[in-house]
Amino acid sequence: MYDQNSSWHGDVVFNPDGTAIYDEPSSPGTYLTNGTWSLSGNELTYDFDSSDPGNVMYYGTLEGDAMAGTFDYPNHQGTWTAVEYQSL
């Protein structure tokens, strides 16, 4: 069951070639997903899983080291926020 008030920690690496890799630090490799992304000005579009046409799409705005926006998944819409952090 979907809970629009849920939150979780996920890591997304946005590669310079327009690909993206998602993973959850609490379960490394379990939810590993390959997607694509694009940036126009400060407007982000992130396709969570580019192999699945019915997957989650994220839309947002990049401001410094923070991002926020909306997501659209069949029958579920909501908002999201993220911050950039430096790798150890």
CSV table of N, CA, C and O in Angstrom, one decimal:
chain,number,residue,atom,x,y,z
A,1,MET,N,0.8,-1.2,0.0
A,1,MET,CA,0.0,0.0,0.0
A,1,MET,C,0.9,1.2,0.0
A,1,MET,O,1.9,1.3,0.7
A,2,TYR,N,0.5,2.2,-0.8
A,2,TYR,CA,1.3,3.4,-0.9
A,2,TYR,C,0.9,4.4,0.2
A,2,TYR,O,-0.3,4.6,0.4
A,3,ASP,N,1.9,5.0,0.8
A,3,ASP,CA,1.7,6.0,1.8
A,3,ASP,C,2.4,7.3,1.4
A,3,ASP,O,3.6,7.4,1.3
A,4,GLN,N,1.6,8.3,1.0
A,4,GLN,CA,2.2,9.5,0.5
A,4,GLN,C,3.0,10.3,1.5
A,4,GLN,O,3.7,11.2,1.2
A,5,ASN,N,2.9,9.9,2.8
A,5,ASN,CA,3.7,10.6,3.8
A,5,ASN,C,4.9,9.9,4.2
A,5,ASN,O,5.6,10.2,5.1
A,6,SER,N,5.3,8.8,3.4
A,6,SER,CA,6.5,8.1,3.7
A,6,SER,C,7.7,8.8,3.2
A,6,SER,O,7.6,9.6,2.3
A,7,SER,N,8.8,8.5,3.8
A,7,SER,CA,10.1,9.0,3.3
A,7,SER,C,11.1,7.9,3.5
A,7,SER,O,11.0,7.0,4.3
A,8,TRP,N,12.2,8.0,2.7
A,8,TRP,CA,13.3,7.1,2.7
A,8,TRP,C,14.5,7.8,2.2
A,8,TRP,O,14.4,8.8,1.6
A,9,HIS,N,15.6,7.2,2.5
A,9,HIS,CA,16.9,7.7,2.0
A,9,HIS,C,17.3,6.9,0.8
A,9,HIS,O,17.3,5.7,0.8
A,10,GLY,N,17.6,7.6,-0.3
A,10,GLY,CA,18.1,6.9,-1.5
A,10,GLY,C,19.3,7.7,-2.0
A,10,GLY,O,19.3,9.0,-1.9
A,11,ASP,N,20.2,7.1,-2.7
A,11,ASP,CA,21.3,7.7,-3.3
A,11,ASP,C,21.1,7.7,-4.8
A,11,ASP,O,20.9,6.6,-5.4
A,12,VAL,N,21.3,8.9,-5.4
A,12,VAL,CA,21.2,8.9,-6.9
A,12,VAL,C,22.5,9.6,-7.4
A,12,VAL,O,22.9,10.6,-6.9
A,13,VAL,N,23.2,8.9,-8.3
A,13,VAL,CA,24.4,9.4,-8.9
A,13,VAL,C,23.9,9.8,-10.3
A,13,VAL,O,23.5,9.0,-11.1
A,14,PHE,N,24.0,11.2,-10.6
A,14,PHE,CA,23.7,11.7,-11.9
A,14,PHE,C,25.0,11.8,-12.7
A,14,PHE,O,25.9,12.6,-12.5
A,15,ASN,N,25.2,10.9,-13.6
A,15,ASN,CA,26.5,10.8,-14.4
A,15,ASN,C,26.4,11.9,-15.5
A,15,ASN,O,25.4,12.2,-16.1
A,16,PRO,N,27.6,12.4,-16.0
A,16,PRO,CA,27.7,13.4,-17.0
A,16,PRO,C,27.1,13.0,-18.3
A,16,PRO,O,26.6,13.8,-19.1
A,17,ASP,N,27.0,11.7,-18.6
A,17,ASP,CA,26.4,11.2,-19.9
A,17,ASP,C,24.9,11.1,-19.9
A,17,ASP,O,24.3,10.6,-20.9
A,18,GLY,N,24.2,11.6,-18.9
A,18,GLY,CA,22.8,11.6,-18.8
A,18,GLY,C,22.2,10.3,-18.2
A,18,GLY,O,21.0,10.2,-18.2
A,19,THR,N,23.0,9.4,-17.8
A,19,THR,CA,22.5,8.2,-17.1
A,19,THR,C,22.5,8.5,-15.6
A,19,THR,O,23.2,9.4,-15.1
A,20,ALA,N,21.7,7.7,-14.8
A,20,ALA,CA,21.6,7.9,-13.4
A,20,ALA,C,21.6,6.5,-12.7
A,20,ALA,O,21.0,5.5,-13.3
A,21,ILE,N,22.1,6.4,-11.5
A,21,ILE,CA,22.1,5.1,-10.8
A,21,ILE,C,21.5,5.4,-9.4
A,21,ILE,O,21.9,6.3,-8.7
A,22,TYR,N,20.4,4.7,-9.1
A,22,TYR,CA,19.7,4.8,-7.8
A,22,TYR,C,20.0,3.6,-6.9
A,22,TYR,O,20.0,2.5,-7.4
A,23,ASP,N,20.3,3.8,-5.6
A,23,ASP,CA,20.5,2.7,-4.7
A,23,ASP,C,20.1,3.2,-3.3
A,23,ASP,O,20.0,4.4,-3.0
A,24,GLU,N,19.7,2.3,-2.4
A,24,GLU,CA,19.3,2.7,-1.1
A,24,GLU,C,20.4,2.2,-0.1
A,24,GLU,O,20.7,1.0,-0.1
A,25,PRO,N,20.9,3.2,0.7
A,25,PRO,CA,22.0,2.8,1.5
A,25,PRO,C,21.7,1.8,2.6
A,25,PRO,O,22.5,1.1,3.1
A,26,SER,N,20.4,1.7,3.0
A,26,SER,CA,20.0,0.7,4.0
A,26,SER,C,19.9,-0.7,3.5
A,26,SER,O,20.0,-1.7,4.2
A,27,SER,N,19.9,-0.9,2.1
A,27,SER,CA,19.8,-2.2,1.5
A,27,SER,C,20.6,-2.2,0.2
A,27,SER,O,20.1,-2.3,-0.9
A,28,PRO,N,22.0,-2.0,0.3
A,28,PRO,CA,22.8,-1.8,-0.9
A,28,PRO,C,22.5,-2.9,-1.9
A,28,PRO,O,22.6,-4.1,-1.6
A,29,GLY,N,22.3,-2.5,-3.2
A,29,GLY,CA,22.1,-3.4,-4.3
A,29,GLY,C,20.7,-4.0,-4.4
A,29,GLY,O,20.4,-4.5,-5.5
A,30,THR,N,19.9,-3.9,-3.4
A,30,THR,CA,18.6,-4.5,-3.4
A,30,THR,C,17.6,-3.8,-4.4
A,30,THR,O,16.9,-4.4,-5.1
A,31,TYR,N,17.7,-2.5,-4.4
A,31,TYR,CA,16.8,-1.6,-5.2
A,31,TYR,C,17.6,-0.9,-6.3
A,31,TYR,O,17.2,0.2,-6.7
A,32,LEU,N,18.7,-1.4,-6.7
A,32,LEU,CA,19.6,-0.7,-7.7
A,32,LEU,C,18.8,-0.6,-9.0
A,32,LEU,O,18.2,-1.5,-9.5
A,33,THR,N,18.8,0.7,-9.5
A,33,THR,CA,18.0,1.0,-10.6
A,33,THR,C,18.8,2.0,-11.5
A,33,THR,O,19.4,2.9,-11.0
A,34,ASN,N,18.7,1.7,-12.8
A,34,ASN,CA,19.4,2.6,-13.8
A,34,ASN,C,18.3,3.5,-14.5
A,34,ASN,O,17.4,3.0,-15.0
A,35,GLY,N,18.6,4.8,-14.5
A,35,GLY,CA,17.7,5.7,-15.2
A,35,GLY,C,18.4,6.7,-16.1
A,35,GLY,O,19.6,6.5,-16.4
A,36,THR,N,17.7,7.7,-16.4
A,36,THR,CA,18.3,8.8,-17.2
A,36,THR,C,17.8,10.1,-16.7
A,36,THR,O,16.8,10.2,-15.9
A,37,TRP,N,18.5,11.2,-17.0
A,37,TRP,CA,18.2,12.5,-16.5
A,37,TRP,C,18.6,13.6,-17.5
A,37,TRP,O,19.4,13.3,-18.4
A,38,SER,N,18.0,14.7,-17.3
A,38,SER,CA,18.4,15.9,-18.1
A,38,SER,C,18.1,17.1,-17.3
A,38,SER,O,17.3,17.2,-16.4
A,39,LEU,N,18.9,18.2,-17.6
A,39,LEU,CA,18.8,19.4,-16.9
A,39,LEU,C,18.7,20.5,-18.0
A,39,LEU,O,19.5,20.6,-18.9
A,40,SER,N,17.7,21.3,-17.9
A,40,SER,CA,17.5,22.5,-18.8
A,40,SER,C,17.5,23.7,-17.9
A,40,SER,O,16.5,23.9,-17.2
A,41,GLY,N,18.6,24.5,-17.9
A,41,GLY,CA,18.7,25.6,-16.9
A,41,GLY,C,18.8,25.0,-15.6
A,41,GLY,O,19.8,24.2,-15.3
A,42,ASN,N,17.9,25.2,-14.7
A,42,ASN,CA,17.9,24.6,-13.4
A,42,ASN,C,16.7,23.6,-13.2
A,42,ASN,O,16.4,23.2,-12.1
A,43,GLU,N,16.1,23.2,-14.3
A,43,GLU,CA,14.9,22.3,-14.3
A,43,GLU,C,15.4,20.9,-14.6
A,43,GLU,O,15.9,20.6,-15.7
A,44,LEU,N,15.2,20.0,-13.6
A,44,LEU,CA,15.6,18.6,-13.7
A,44,LEU,C,14.4,17.7,-14.1
A,44,LEU,O,13.3,17.9,-13.6
A,45,THR,N,14.7,16.8,-15.0
A,45,THR,CA,13.8,15.7,-15.3
A,45,THR,C,14.6,14.4,-15.1
A,45,THR,O,15.7,14.2,-15.7
A,46,TYR,N,14.0,13.5,-14.3
A,46,TYR,CA,14.7,12.3,-13.9
A,46,TYR,C,13.8,11.1,-14.1
A,46,TYR,O,12.8,11.0,-13.5
A,47,ASP,N,14.2,10.2,-15.1
A,47,ASP,CA,13.4,9.0,-15.4
A,47,ASP,C,14.0,7.9,-14.5
A,47,ASP,O,15.1,7.4,-14.8
A,48,PHE,N,13.3,7.5,-13.4
A,48,PHE,CA,13.9,6.6,-12.4
A,48,PHE,C,14.4,5.3,-13.0
A,48,PHE,O,15.4,4.8,-12.6
A,49,ASP,N,13.6,4.7,-13.9
A,49,ASP,CA,14.0,3.4,-14.5
A,49,ASP,C,13.7,3.4,-16.0
A,49,ASP,O,12.6,3.2,-16.4
A,50,SER,N,14.8,3.8,-16.8
A,50,SER,CA,14.6,4.0,-18.2
A,50,SER,C,14.1,2.7,-19.0
A,50,SER,O,13.7,2.8,-20.1
A,51,SER,N,14.2,1.5,-18.3
A,51,SER,CA,13.8,0.3,-19.0
A,51,SER,C,12.3,0.0,-18.8
A,51,SER,O,11.8,-0.9,-19.4
A,52,ASP,N,11.6,0.8,-18.0
A,52,ASP,CA,10.2,0.6,-17.7
A,52,ASP,C,9.4,1.8,-18.0
A,52,ASP,O,9.5,2.8,-17.3
A,53,PRO,N,8.6,1.8,-19.1
A,53,PRO,CA,7.9,3.0,-19.5
A,53,PRO,C,6.8,3.4,-18.5
A,53,PRO,O,6.3,4.5,-18.6
A,54,GLY,N,6.4,2.6,-17.6
A,54,GLY,CA,5.4,2.9,-16.6
A,54,GLY,C,6.0,3.3,-15.2
A,54,GLY,O,5.3,3.2,-14.2
A,55,ASN,N,7.2,3.7,-15.2
A,55,ASN,CA,7.9,3.9,-13.9
A,55,ASN,C,7.7,5.4,-13.4
A,55,ASN,O,6.9,6.1,-13.9
A,56,VAL,N,8.4,5.7,-12.4
A,56,VAL,CA,8.3,7.0,-11.7
A,56,VAL,C,9.1,8.0,-12.5
A,56,VAL,O,10.3,7.8,-12.9
A,57,MET,N,8.5,9.2,-12.7
A,57,MET,CA,9.2,10.3,-13.3
A,57,MET,C,9.3,11.4,-12.2
A,57,MET,O,8.3,11.7,-11.5
A,58,TYR,N,10.5,12.0,-12.1
A,58,TYR,CA,10.7,13.1,-11.1
A,58,TYR,C,11.0,14.4,-11.9
A,58,TYR,O,11.7,14.4,-12.9
A,59,TYR,N,10.4,15.5,-11.5
A,59,TYR,CA,10.5,16.8,-12.1
A,59,TYR,C,10.9,17.7,-10.9
A,59,TYR,O,10.3,17.6,-9.8
A,60,GLY,N,11.9,18.6,-11.1
A,60,GLY,CA,12.2,19.5,-10.0
A,60,GLY,C,13.1,20.6,-10.4
A,60,GLY,O,13.4,20.8,-11.6
A,61,THR,N,13.5,21.4,-9.4
A,61,THR,CA,14.3,22.5,-9.6
A,61,THR,C,15.6,22.4,-8.8
A,61,THR,O,15.5,22.0,-7.6
A,62,LEU,N,16.7,22.7,-9.4
A,62,LEU,CA,18.0,22.6,-8.7
A,62,LEU,C,18.3,24.1,-8.2
A,62,LEU,O,18.4,25.0,-9.0
A,63,GLU,N,18.6,24.2,-6.9
A,63,GLU,CA,19.0,25.5,-6.3
A,63,GLU,C,20.2,25.2,-5.4
A,63,GLU,O,20.0,24.7,-4.3
A,64,GLY,N,21.4,25.6,-5.9
A,64,GLY,CA,22.6,25.3,-5.1
A,64,GLY,C,22.8,23.8,-4.9
A,64,GLY,O,22.8,23.1,-5.9
A,65,ASP,N,22.9,23.4,-3.7
A,65,ASP,CA,23.0,21.9,-3.4
A,65,ASP,C,21.8,21.2,-3.0
A,65,ASP,O,21.8,20.2,-2.4
A,66,ALA,N,20.6,21.9,-3.3
A,66,ALA,CA,19.3,21.3,-2.9
A,66,ALA,C,18.4,21.2,-4.2
A,66,ALA,O,18.5,22.0,-5.1
A,67,MET,N,17.6,20.2,-4.2
A,67,MET,CA,16.6,20.0,-5.2
A,67,MET,C,15.2,19.7,-4.6
A,67,MET,O,15.2,19.2,-3.5
A,68,ALA,N,14.2,20.1,-5.3
A,68,ALA,CA,12.8,19.8,-4.8
A,68,ALA,C,11.9,19.8,-6.1
A,68,ALA,O,12.2,20.4,-7.1
A,69,GLY,N,10.8,19.0,-5.9
A,69,GLY,CA,9.9,19.0,-7.1
A,69,GLY,C,8.8,18.0,-6.8
A,69,GLY,O,8.4,17.7,-5.7
A,70,THR,N,8.3,17.5,-7.9
A,70,THR,CA,7.1,16.5,-7.9
A,70,THR,C,7.5,15.2,-8.6
A,70,THR,O,8.5,15.2,-9.3
A,71,PHE,N,6.8,14.2,-8.2
A,71,PHE,CA,7.0,12.9,-8.9
A,71,PHE,C,5.7,12.5,-9.4
A,71,PHE,O,4.6,12.8,-8.9
A,72,ASP,N,5.7,11.7,-10.5
A,72,ASP,CA,4.5,11.2,-11.1
A,72,ASP,C,4.7,9.7,-11.4
A,72,ASP,O,5.6,9.3,-12.1
A,73,TYR,N,3.9,8.9,-10.7
A,73,TYR,CA,3.9,7.4,-10.9
A,73,TYR,C,2.4,7.1,-11.1
A,73,TYR,O,1.5,7.7,-10.6
A,74,PRO,N,2.1,6.1,-12.0
A,74,PRO,CA,0.7,5.8,-12.2
A,74,PRO,C,-0.1,5.7,-10.9
A,74,PRO,O,0.3,4.9,-10.0
A,75,ASN,N,-1.1,6.5,-10.8
A,75,ASN,CA,-2.0,6.5,-9.7
A,75,ASN,C,-1.4,7.1,-8.4
A,75,ASN,O,-2.0,7.1,-7.3
A,76,HIS,N,-0.2,7.7,-8.5
A,76,HIS,CA,0.5,8.3,-7.3
A,76,HIS,C,1.2,9.5,-7.8
A,76,HIS,O,2.1,9.4,-8.7
A,77,GLN,N,1.0,10.6,-7.1
A,77,GLN,CA,1.7,11.8,-7.4
A,77,GLN,C,2.1,12.4,-6.0
A,77,GLN,O,1.5,12.1,-5.0
A,78,GLY,N,3.2,13.1,-5.9
A,78,GLY,CA,3.6,13.7,-4.7
A,78,GLY,C,4.8,14.6,-4.9
A,78,GLY,O,5.1,15.0,-6.0
A,79,THR,N,5.4,15.0,-3.8
A,79,THR,CA,6.5,15.9,-3.8
A,79,THR,C,7.8,15.2,-3.2
A,79,THR,O,7.6,14.2,-2.5
A,80,TRP,N,8.9,15.7,-3.6
A,80,TRP,CA,10.2,15.2,-3.1
A,80,TRP,C,11.2,16.3,-2.8
A,80,TRP,O,11.0,17.4,-3.4
A,81,THR,N,12.1,16.0,-2.0
A,81,THR,CA,13.3,17.0,-1.7
A,81,THR,C,14.5,16.1,-1.7
A,81,THR,O,14.5,15.0,-1.3
A,82,ALA,N,15.7,16.8,-2.0
A,82,ALA,CA,16.9,16.1,-1.9
A,82,ALA,C,18.0,17.1,-1.7
A,82,ALA,O,17.9,18.3,-2.0
A,83,VAL,N,19.1,16.7,-1.1
A,83,VAL,CA,20.3,17.5,-1.0
A,83,VAL,C,21.5,16.8,-1.5
A,83,VAL,O,21.6,15.6,-1.4
A,84,GLU,N,22.5,17.5,-2.0
A,84,GLU,CA,23.7,17.0,-2.5
A,84,GLU,C,24.7,16.8,-1.3
A,84,GLU,O,24.7,17.6,-0.4
A,85,TYR,N,25.3,15.7,-1.3
A,85,TYR,CA,26.4,15.5,-0.3
A,85,TYR,C,27.6,15.0,-0.9
A,85,TYR,O,27.6,14.4,-2.0
A,86,GLN,N,28.7,15.2,-0.3
A,86,GLN,CA,30.0,14.8,-0.8
A,86,GLN,C,30.3,13.4,-0.5
A,86,GLN,O,30.0,12.9,0.6
A,87,SER,N,30.9,12.6,-1.4
A,87,SER,CA,31.3,11.2,-1.1
A,87,SER,C,32.4,11.2,-0.1
A,87,SER,O,33.2,12.1,-0.1
A,88,LEU,N,32.4,10.1,0.7
A,88,LEU,CA,33.5,10.0,1.6
A,88,LEU,C,34.7,9.5,1.0
A,88,LEU,O,34.8,8.8,0.0
